[in-house]
Amino acid sequence: MSERTLVLVKPDGVKRGLVGEVISRIERKGLTLAQLELRTVERSVAEEHYAEHKDKPFFGELVDFITSGPLVAIAVEGTRAISAFRQLAGGTDPVEKATPGTIRGDFALEVQYNLVHGSDSAESAERELKLWFPN
Ligand code: DAT
Ligand code: MG
């Protein structure tokens, strides 16, 4: 069953020149790019995107970081796209939870700078895609 998920190459990934690497892994997995945009987001969008974390101690820094420069937002489509991209990304902590062979496991060292976002459920994907790609 085909579904869509929201992927972000966060500002650290753009600064480090890893956009092509991430897109290449998405395509090699067999997923496709439905929509793609380079943009710098306002705080309101970042706060809405990460609303589930608003009471966490790192929320302010997370919003600062995600609004700190251009990022690439991608609507990714394909069979089990939500789980498939989470698997490509690896766990949130790029050292403790992401194995080599994943995007975070191969290219990141710190939780705050873990390069990519992927929706974590069908509900999150629907909410996030509406926020990032309203059309
Ligand atoms: P994920 O991005 O794997 O879905 P999450 O939704 O739990 O992880 O957290 C969102 C982002 O917040 C995560 O990619 C990086 C940041 N973050 C999570 N836990 C953190 C922590 N303990 N300290 C600093 N930043 C954190
Ligand atoms: Mg998450």
Coordinates of N, CA, C and O and ligand atoms in Angstrom, one line a residue:
M1 N 0.8 -1.2 0.0 CA 0.0 0.0 0.0 C 0.9 1.2 0.0 O 1.7 1.4 0.9
S2 N 0.7 2.1 -1.0 CA 1.5 3.3 -1.1 C 1.0 4.4 -0.1 O -0.1 4.5 0.2
E3 N 2.0 5.0 0.5 CA 1.7 6.1 1.5 C 2.7 7.2 1.3 O 3.7 7.0 0.6
R4 N 2.5 8.3 2.0 CA 3.4 9.4 1.9 C 3.9 9.8 3.3 O 3.2 9.6 4.3
T5 N 5.2 10.2 3.4 CA 5.8 10.6 4.6 C 6.5 11.9 4.4 O 6.9 12.3 3.3
L6 N 6.7 12.7 5.5 CA 7.4 13.9 5.4 C 8.9 13.7 5.8 O 9.1 13.2 6.9
V7 N 9.8 14.0 4.9 CA 11.2 14.0 5.2 C 11.8 15.4 5.3 O 11.4 16.2 4.4
L8 N 12.6 15.7 6.2 CA 13.3 17.0 6.2 C 14.8 16.6 6.2 O 15.3 15.8 7.1
V9 N 15.6 17.3 5.3 CA 17.0 17.3 5.5 C 17.2 18.6 6.3 O 17.0 19.7 5.7
K10 N 17.6 18.5 7.5 CA 17.6 19.6 8.4 C 18.8 20.6 8.1 O 19.7 20.2 7.3
P11 N 18.9 21.8 8.7 CA 19.9 22.7 8.3 C 21.3 22.2 8.4 O 22.2 22.5 7.6
D12 N 21.6 21.2 9.3 CA 22.9 20.7 9.4 C 23.2 19.8 8.2 O 24.4 19.9 7.6
G13 N 22.2 19.1 7.7 CA 22.4 18.3 6.5 C 22.7 19.1 5.2 O 23.5 18.8 4.4
V14 N 22.0 20.3 5.1 CA 22.2 21.2 4.0 C 23.6 21.8 4.1 O 24.3 21.8 3.1
K15 N 23.9 22.3 5.3 CA 25.3 22.9 5.5 C 26.4 22.0 5.1 O 27.4 22.4 4.6
R16 N 26.2 20.7 5.5 CA 27.3 19.7 5.3 C 27.3 19.1 3.9 O 28.1 18.2 3.6
G17 N 26.3 19.5 3.0 CA 26.3 19.1 1.7 C 25.8 17.6 1.5 O 26.2 16.9 0.6
L18 N 24.9 17.2 2.4 CA 24.4 15.8 2.4 C 23.0 15.7 1.8 O 22.4 14.6 1.9
V19 N 22.5 16.7 1.1 CA 21.2 16.6 0.5 C 21.2 15.5 -0.5 O 20.3 14.6 -0.5
G20 N 22.2 15.5 -1.4 CA 22.2 14.5 -2.5 C 22.3 13.1 -1.9 O 21.7 12.1 -2.4
E21 N 23.1 12.9 -0.8 CA 23.3 11.6 -0.2 C 22.0 11.1 0.3 O 21.6 9.9 0.2
V22 N 21.2 12.0 1.0 CA 19.9 11.6 1.6 C 19.0 11.2 0.5 O 18.3 10.2 0.5
I23 N 18.9 12.1 -0.6 CA 18.0 11.8 -1.7 C 18.3 10.5 -2.4 O 17.5 9.7 -2.7
S24 N 19.6 10.3 -2.6 CA 20.1 9.1 -3.2 C 19.7 7.8 -2.4 O 19.2 6.8 -3.0
R25 N 19.8 7.9 -1.1 CA 19.4 6.7 -0.3 C 17.8 6.5 -0.4 O 17.4 5.3 -0.5
I26 N 17.1 7.6 -0.4 CA 15.6 7.4 -0.6 C 15.3 6.8 -1.9 O 14.5 5.8 -2.0
E27 N 16.0 7.2 -3.0 CA 15.7 6.7 -4.3 C 16.2 5.3 -4.5 O 15.5 4.4 -5.0
R28 N 17.3 5.0 -3.9 CA 17.8 3.6 -4.0 C 17.0 2.6 -3.3 O 16.9 1.4 -3.6
K29 N 16.3 3.1 -2.2 CA 15.4 2.2 -1.5 C 14.2 1.8 -2.3 O 13.5 0.8 -2.1
G30 N 13.9 2.7 -3.3 CA 12.7 2.4 -4.2 C 11.6 3.4 -3.9 O 10.5 3.3 -4.5
L31 N 11.8 4.3 -3.0 CA 10.8 5.4 -2.7 C 10.9 6.5 -3.8 O 12.0 6.6 -4.4
T32 N 9.9 7.3 -3.9 CA 9.9 8.4 -4.9 C 9.7 9.7 -4.2 O 9.1 9.8 -3.1
L33 N 10.1 10.8 -4.9 CA 10.0 12.1 -4.4 C 8.7 12.7 -5.1 O 8.6 12.8 -6.3
A34 N 7.7 13.0 -4.2 CA 6.5 13.6 -4.7 C 6.5 15.1 -4.8 O 6.0 15.7 -5.7
Q35 N 7.1 15.7 -3.7 CA 7.3 17.2 -3.7 C 8.6 17.4 -3.0 O 8.9 16.7 -2.1
L36 N 9.2 18.5 -3.3 CA 10.5 18.9 -2.7 C 10.7 20.4 -2.7 O 10.4 21.0 -3.7
E37 N 11.2 20.9 -1.6 CA 11.4 22.4 -1.5 C 12.5 22.7 -0.6 O 12.6 22.2 0.5
L38 N 13.4 23.6 -1.0 CA 14.4 24.2 -0.2 C 13.8 25.5 0.5 O 13.3 26.3 -0.3
R39 N 13.8 25.5 1.8 CA 13.2 26.7 2.4 C 13.7 26.9 3.8 O 14.2 26.0 4.5
T40 N 13.6 28.2 4.3 CA 14.0 28.5 5.6 C 12.7 28.8 6.3 O 11.9 29.7 5.8
V41 N 12.4 28.1 7.4 CA 11.0 28.3 8.0 C 11.0 29.2 9.2 O 11.9 29.4 9.9
E42 N 9.8 29.8 9.3 CA 9.5 30.7 10.4 C 9.3 29.9 11.7 O 9.0 28.7 11.6
R43 N 9.5 30.5 12.8 CA 9.4 29.8 14.1 C 8.0 29.2 14.3 O 7.9 28.1 14.9
S44 N 7.0 29.8 13.8 CA 5.6 29.3 14.0 C 5.5 27.9 13.3 O 4.9 27.0 13.9
V45 N 6.1 27.7 12.2 CA 6.0 26.4 11.5 C 6.8 25.4 12.3 O 6.4 24.2 12.5
A46 N 8.0 25.8 12.7 CA 8.9 24.8 13.5 C 8.2 24.4 14.8 O 8.2 23.3 15.2
E47 N 7.6 25.4 15.4 CA 6.9 25.1 16.7 C 5.7 24.1 16.5 O 5.5 23.2 17.3
E48 N 5.0 24.4 15.4 CA 3.9 23.5 15.1 C 4.4 22.1 14.7 O 3.8 21.1 15.2
H49 N 5.4 22.0 13.9 CA 6.0 20.8 13.5 C 6.4 19.9 14.7 O 6.2 18.7 14.8
Y50 N 7.1 20.6 15.7 CA 7.6 19.8 16.9 C 6.7 20.0 18.1 O 7.2 19.9 19.2
A51 N 5.4 20.3 17.9 CA 4.5 20.5 19.0 C 4.5 19.5 20.1 O 4.4 19.8 21.3
E52 N 4.7 18.2 19.7 CA 4.7 17.1 20.7 C 5.9 17.3 21.7 O 5.8 16.7 22.8
H53 N 6.9 18.1 21.3 CA 8.0 18.3 22.2 C 8.0 19.6 23.0 O 9.0 20.0 23.6
K54 N 6.9 20.3 22.9 CA 6.9 21.7 23.4 C 7.2 21.8 24.9 O 7.7 22.8 25.4
D55 N 7.0 20.8 25.7 CA 7.3 20.8 27.1 C 8.7 20.2 27.5 O 9.1 20.2 28.6
K56 N 9.5 19.8 26.5 CA 10.8 19.2 26.7 C 11.8 20.3 26.9 O 11.7 21.4 26.4
P57 N 12.8 20.0 27.7 CA 13.9 21.1 28.0 C 14.6 21.5 26.7 O 15.1 22.6 26.7
F58 N 14.7 20.7 25.7 CA 15.4 21.0 24.5 C 14.6 21.7 23.4 O 15.1 22.0 22.3
F59 N 13.3 22.0 23.7 CA 12.4 22.5 22.7 C 12.9 23.9 22.1 O 12.9 24.0 20.9
G60 N 13.3 24.8 22.9 CA 13.8 26.1 22.4 C 15.0 26.0 21.5 O 15.0 26.5 20.4
E61 N 15.9 25.1 21.9 CA 17.1 24.9 21.0 C 16.8 24.2 19.8 O 17.4 24.5 18.7
L62 N 15.8 23.3 19.8 CA 15.4 22.6 18.7 C 14.8 23.5 17.6 O 15.1 23.4 16.4
V63 N 13.9 24.4 18.1 CA 13.3 25.4 17.2 C 14.3 26.4 16.7 O 14.3 26.7 15.5
D64 N 15.3 26.8 17.5 CA 16.4 27.7 17.1 C 17.1 27.0 15.9 O 17.4 27.6 14.9
F65 N 17.4 25.7 16.1 CA 18.2 25.0 15.2 C 17.5 24.8 13.8 O 18.0 25.1 12.8
I66 N 16.2 24.4 13.9 CA 15.5 24.1 12.7 C 15.2 25.3 11.8 O 15.0 25.2 10.6
T67 N 15.2 26.5 12.5 CA 15.0 27.8 11.8 C 16.3 28.5 11.5 O 16.3 29.6 10.9
S68 N 17.4 27.8 11.7 CA 18.7 28.5 11.6 C 19.3 28.7 10.2 O 20.2 29.4 10.0
G69 N 18.7 28.0 9.3 CA 19.1 28.1 7.9 C 18.2 27.3 7.0 O 17.2 26.7 7.5
P70 N 18.5 27.3 5.7 CA 17.7 26.5 4.8 C 17.7 25.0 5.1 O 18.7 24.4 5.5
L71 N 16.5 24.4 4.9 CA 16.4 23.0 5.0 C 15.6 22.5 3.7 O 15.1 23.3 3.0
V72 N 15.7 21.2 3.5 CA 15.0 20.6 2.4 C 13.8 19.8 2.9 O 14.0 18.8 3.6
A73 N 12.6 20.2 2.5 CA 11.4 19.4 2.9 C 11.0 18.6 1.7 O 10.9 19.1 0.5
I74 N 10.7 17.3 1.9 CA 10.4 16.4 0.8 C 9.2 15.5 1.2 O 9.1 14.9 2.3
A75 N 8.2 15.5 0.3 CA 7.1 14.5 0.5 C 7.6 13.2 -0.2 O 7.8 13.2 -1.5
V76 N 7.8 12.2 0.5 CA 8.3 10.9 0.0 C 7.2 9.9 -0.1 O 6.4 9.8 0.8
E77 N 7.1 9.2 -1.2 CA 6.0 8.3 -1.5 C 6.5 6.9 -1.8 O 7.5 6.7 -2.4
G78 N 5.7 5.9 -1.4 CA 6.0 4.6 -1.7 C 5.4 3.6 -0.8 O 4.8 4.0 0.2
T79 N 5.6 2.3 -1.0 CA 5.1 1.3 -0.1 C 5.7 1.4 1.2 O 6.9 1.4 1.4
R80 N 4.9 1.5 2.3 CA 5.3 1.6 3.6 C 6.4 2.7 3.8 O 7.4 2.5 4.5
A81 N 6.2 3.8 3.1 CA 7.2 4.9 3.1 C 7.5 5.4 4.5 O 8.7 5.8 4.7
I82 N 6.5 5.4 5.4 CA 6.8 6.0 6.7 C 7.8 5.2 7.5 O 8.9 5.7 7.9
S83 N 7.6 3.9 7.6 CA 8.5 3.0 8.3 C 9.8 2.9 7.5 O 10.9 2.8 8.1
A84 N 9.7 2.8 6.2 CA 10.9 2.6 5.3 C 11.9 3.8 5.5 O 13.1 3.5 5.7
F85 N 11.4 5.0 5.6 CA 12.3 6.1 5.8 C 12.9 6.1 7.2 O 14.1 6.4 7.4
R86 N 12.1 5.8 8.2 CA 12.6 5.8 9.6 C 13.7 4.8 9.7 O 14.7 5.0 10.4
Q87 N 13.6 3.7 8.9 CA 14.7 2.7 8.9 C 15.9 3.2 8.2 O 17.0 3.0 8.7
L88 N 15.7 3.9 7.1 CA 16.9 4.5 6.5 C 17.6 5.6 7.4 O 18.8 5.7 7.4
A89 N 16.8 6.3 8.2 CA 17.3 7.4 9.0 C 18.1 6.8 10.2 O 19.2 7.4 10.5
G90 N 17.6 5.7 10.8 CA 18.3 5.2 12.0 C 17.7 5.9 13.2 O 16.9 6.9 13.1
G91 N 18.0 5.4 14.4 CA 17.5 6.0 15.7 C 17.9 7.4 15.9 O 18.8 7.9 15.3
T92 N 17.1 8.0 16.9 CA 17.3 9.5 17.1 C 18.7 9.8 17.6 O 19.3 10.8 17.1
D93 N 19.3 9.0 18.5 CA 20.7 9.3 18.9 C 21.6 8.6 17.9 O 21.6 7.4 17.8
P94 N 22.4 9.4 17.2 CA 23.1 8.8 16.0 C 24.3 7.9 16.5 O 24.9 7.2 15.6
V95 N 24.6 7.9 17.7 CA 25.7 7.0 18.2 C 25.1 5.8 19.0 O 25.4 4.6 18.7
E96 N 24.2 6.1 19.9 CA 23.7 5.0 20.7 C 22.6 4.2 20.0 O 22.4 3.0 20.3
K97 N 21.8 4.8 19.1 CA 20.6 4.2 18.6 C 20.6 4.0 17.1 O 19.7 3.3 16.6
A98 N 21.5 4.6 16.4 CA 21.5 4.5 14.9 C 22.7 3.6 14.5 O 23.9 4.0 14.8
T99 N 22.5 2.5 13.8 CA 23.6 1.6 13.4 C 24.2 2.1 12.2 O 23.6 2.9 11.4
P100 N 25.5 1.8 11.9 CA 26.1 2.1 10.7 C 25.3 1.5 9.5 O 24.6 0.5 9.7
G101 N 25.3 2.2 8.4 CA 24.4 1.9 7.3 C 23.2 2.7 7.2 O 22.5 2.8 6.2
T102 N 22.9 3.4 8.4 CA 21.8 4.3 8.3 C 22.3 5.8 8.1 O 23.5 6.0 8.3
I103 N 21.4 6.7 7.8 CA 21.9 8.1 7.5 C 22.5 8.6 8.8 O 23.6 9.2 8.8
R104 N 21.8 8.5 9.9 CA 22.3 9.1 11.2 C 23.6 8.3 11.6 O 24.5 8.9 12.1
G105 N 23.5 7.0 11.5 CA 24.6 6.2 11.9 C 25.9 6.4 11.1 O 27.0 6.3 11.7
D106 N 25.7 6.7 9.9 CA 26.9 7.0 9.0 C 27.4 8.4 9.1 O 28.6 8.6 8.9
F107 N 26.6 9.4 9.4 CA 27.0 10.8 9.2 C 26.9 11.7 10.4 O 27.3 12.8 10.3
A108 N 26.3 11.2 11.5 CA 26.0 12.2 12.6 C 26.6 11.7 13.9 O 26.9 10.5 14.1
L109 N 26.9 12.6 14.8 CA 27.4 12.3 16.1 C 26.6 12.8 17.3 O 26.7 12.2 18.3
E110 N 25.8 13.8 17.0 CA 25.0 14.4 18.2 C 23.5 14.4 17.9 O 23.1 14.6 16.8
V111 N 22.8 14.1 19.0 CA 21.3 14.0 18.9 C 20.7 15.3 18.3 O 19.8 15.2 17.4
Q112 N 21.2 16.5 18.7 CA 20.7 17.7 18.2 C 20.9 17.9 16.7 O 20.2 18.7 16.1
Y113 N 22.0 17.3 16.2 CA 22.4 17.5 14.8 C 22.3 16.1 14.1 O 23.3 15.6 13.6
N114 N 21.1 15.6 14.1 CA 21.0 14.2 13.5 C 20.5 14.2 12.1 O 20.0 13.2 11.6
L115 N 20.6 15.3 11.4 CA 20.5 15.4 9.9 C 19.1 15.4 9.3 O 18.9 16.1 8.3
V116 N 18.3 14.4 9.7 CA 17.0 14.2 9.0 C 15.9 14.1 10.0 O 16.1 13.7 11.1
H117 N 14.7 14.4 9.5 CA 13.4 14.1 10.2 C 12.6 13.2 9.3 O 12.6 13.4 8.1
G118 N 11.9 12.3 9.9 CA 10.9 11.5 9.1 C 9.7 11.3 10.0 O 9.8 11.0 11.2
S119 N 8.5 11.4 9.5 CA 7.3 11.2 10.2 C 7.3 9.9 10.9 O 7.8 8.9 10.3
D120 N 6.7 9.8 12.1 CA 6.8 8.5 12.9 C 5.5 7.7 12.8 O 5.5 6.6 13.4
S121 N 4.5 8.1 12.2 CA 3.2 7.4 12.1 C 2.4 7.9 11.0 O 2.6 9.0 10.5
A122 N 1.3 7.2 10.7 CA 0.4 7.7 9.6 C -0.2 9.0 10.1 O -0.4 10.0 9.2
E123 N -0.6 9.1 11.3 CA -1.2 10.4 11.8 C -0.2 11.5 11.7 O -0.6 12.6 11.3
S124 N 1.0 11.3 12.2 CA 2.0 12.4 12.1 C 2.3 12.8 10.7 O 2.4 13.9 10.3
A125 N 2.4 11.8 9.8 CA 2.6 12.1 8.4 C 1.5 13.0 7.8 O 1.8 14.0 7.1
E126 N 0.3 12.7 8.1 CA -0.8 13.4 7.5 C -0.7 14.9 8.1 O -0.9 15.8 7.3
R127 N -0.5 15.0 9.4 CA -0.4 16.3 10.0 C 0.7 17.1 9.5 O 0.6 18.3 9.1
E128 N 1.9 16.5 9.4 CA 3.1 17.2 8.9 C 3.1 17.6 7.5 O 3.5 18.7 7.1
L129 N 2.5 16.7 6.6 CA 2.4 17.0 5.2 C 1.5 18.2 4.9 O 1.8 19.0 4.1
K130 N 0.4 18.3 5.7 CA -0.5 19.4 5.6 C 0.2 20.7 6.0 O 0.0 21.8 5.4
L131 N 1.1 20.6 7.0 CA 1.8 21.8 7.5 C 2.8 22.3 6.5 O 3.0 23.4 6.2
W132 N 3.6 21.3 5.9 CA 4.7 21.7 5.1 C 4.3 21.8 3.6 O 5.0 22.6 2.9
F133 N 3.3 21.1 3.2 CA 2.9 21.1 1.8 C 1.4 21.3 1.7 O 0.6 20.4 1.4
P134 N 0.9 22.5 2.1 CA -0.6 22.7 2.2 C -1.3 22.6 0.8 O -2.5 22.4 0.8
N135 N -0.6 22.7 -0.3 CA -1.3 22.6 -1.6 C -1.4 21.1 -2.1 O -0.5 20.6 -2.6
Ligands
DAT1 P1 13.1 11.7 15.9 O1 13.7 12.9 15.1 O2 14.0 10.5 15.7 O3 11.7 11.4 15.5 P2 12.2 12.8 18.4 O4 10.9 13.1 17.7 O5 12.1 12.1 19.7 O6 13.2 12.1 17.4 O7 12.9 14.2 18.6 C1 12.8 15.2 17.6 C2 14.2 15.9 17.5 O8 14.5 16.6 18.8 C3 15.4 14.9 17.3 O9 15.5 14.6 16.0 C4 16.5 15.7 17.9 C5 15.9 16.5 19.0 N1 16.1 15.8 20.3 C6 15.5 14.7 20.7 N2 15.9 14.3 21.9 C7 16.8 15.2 22.3 C8 17.6 15.4 23.5 N3 17.5 14.6 24.5 N4 18.4 16.5 23.5 C9 18.5 17.4 22.5 N5 17.7 17.2 21.3 C10 16.9 16.2 21.3
MG2 MG 9.9 12.5 15.9

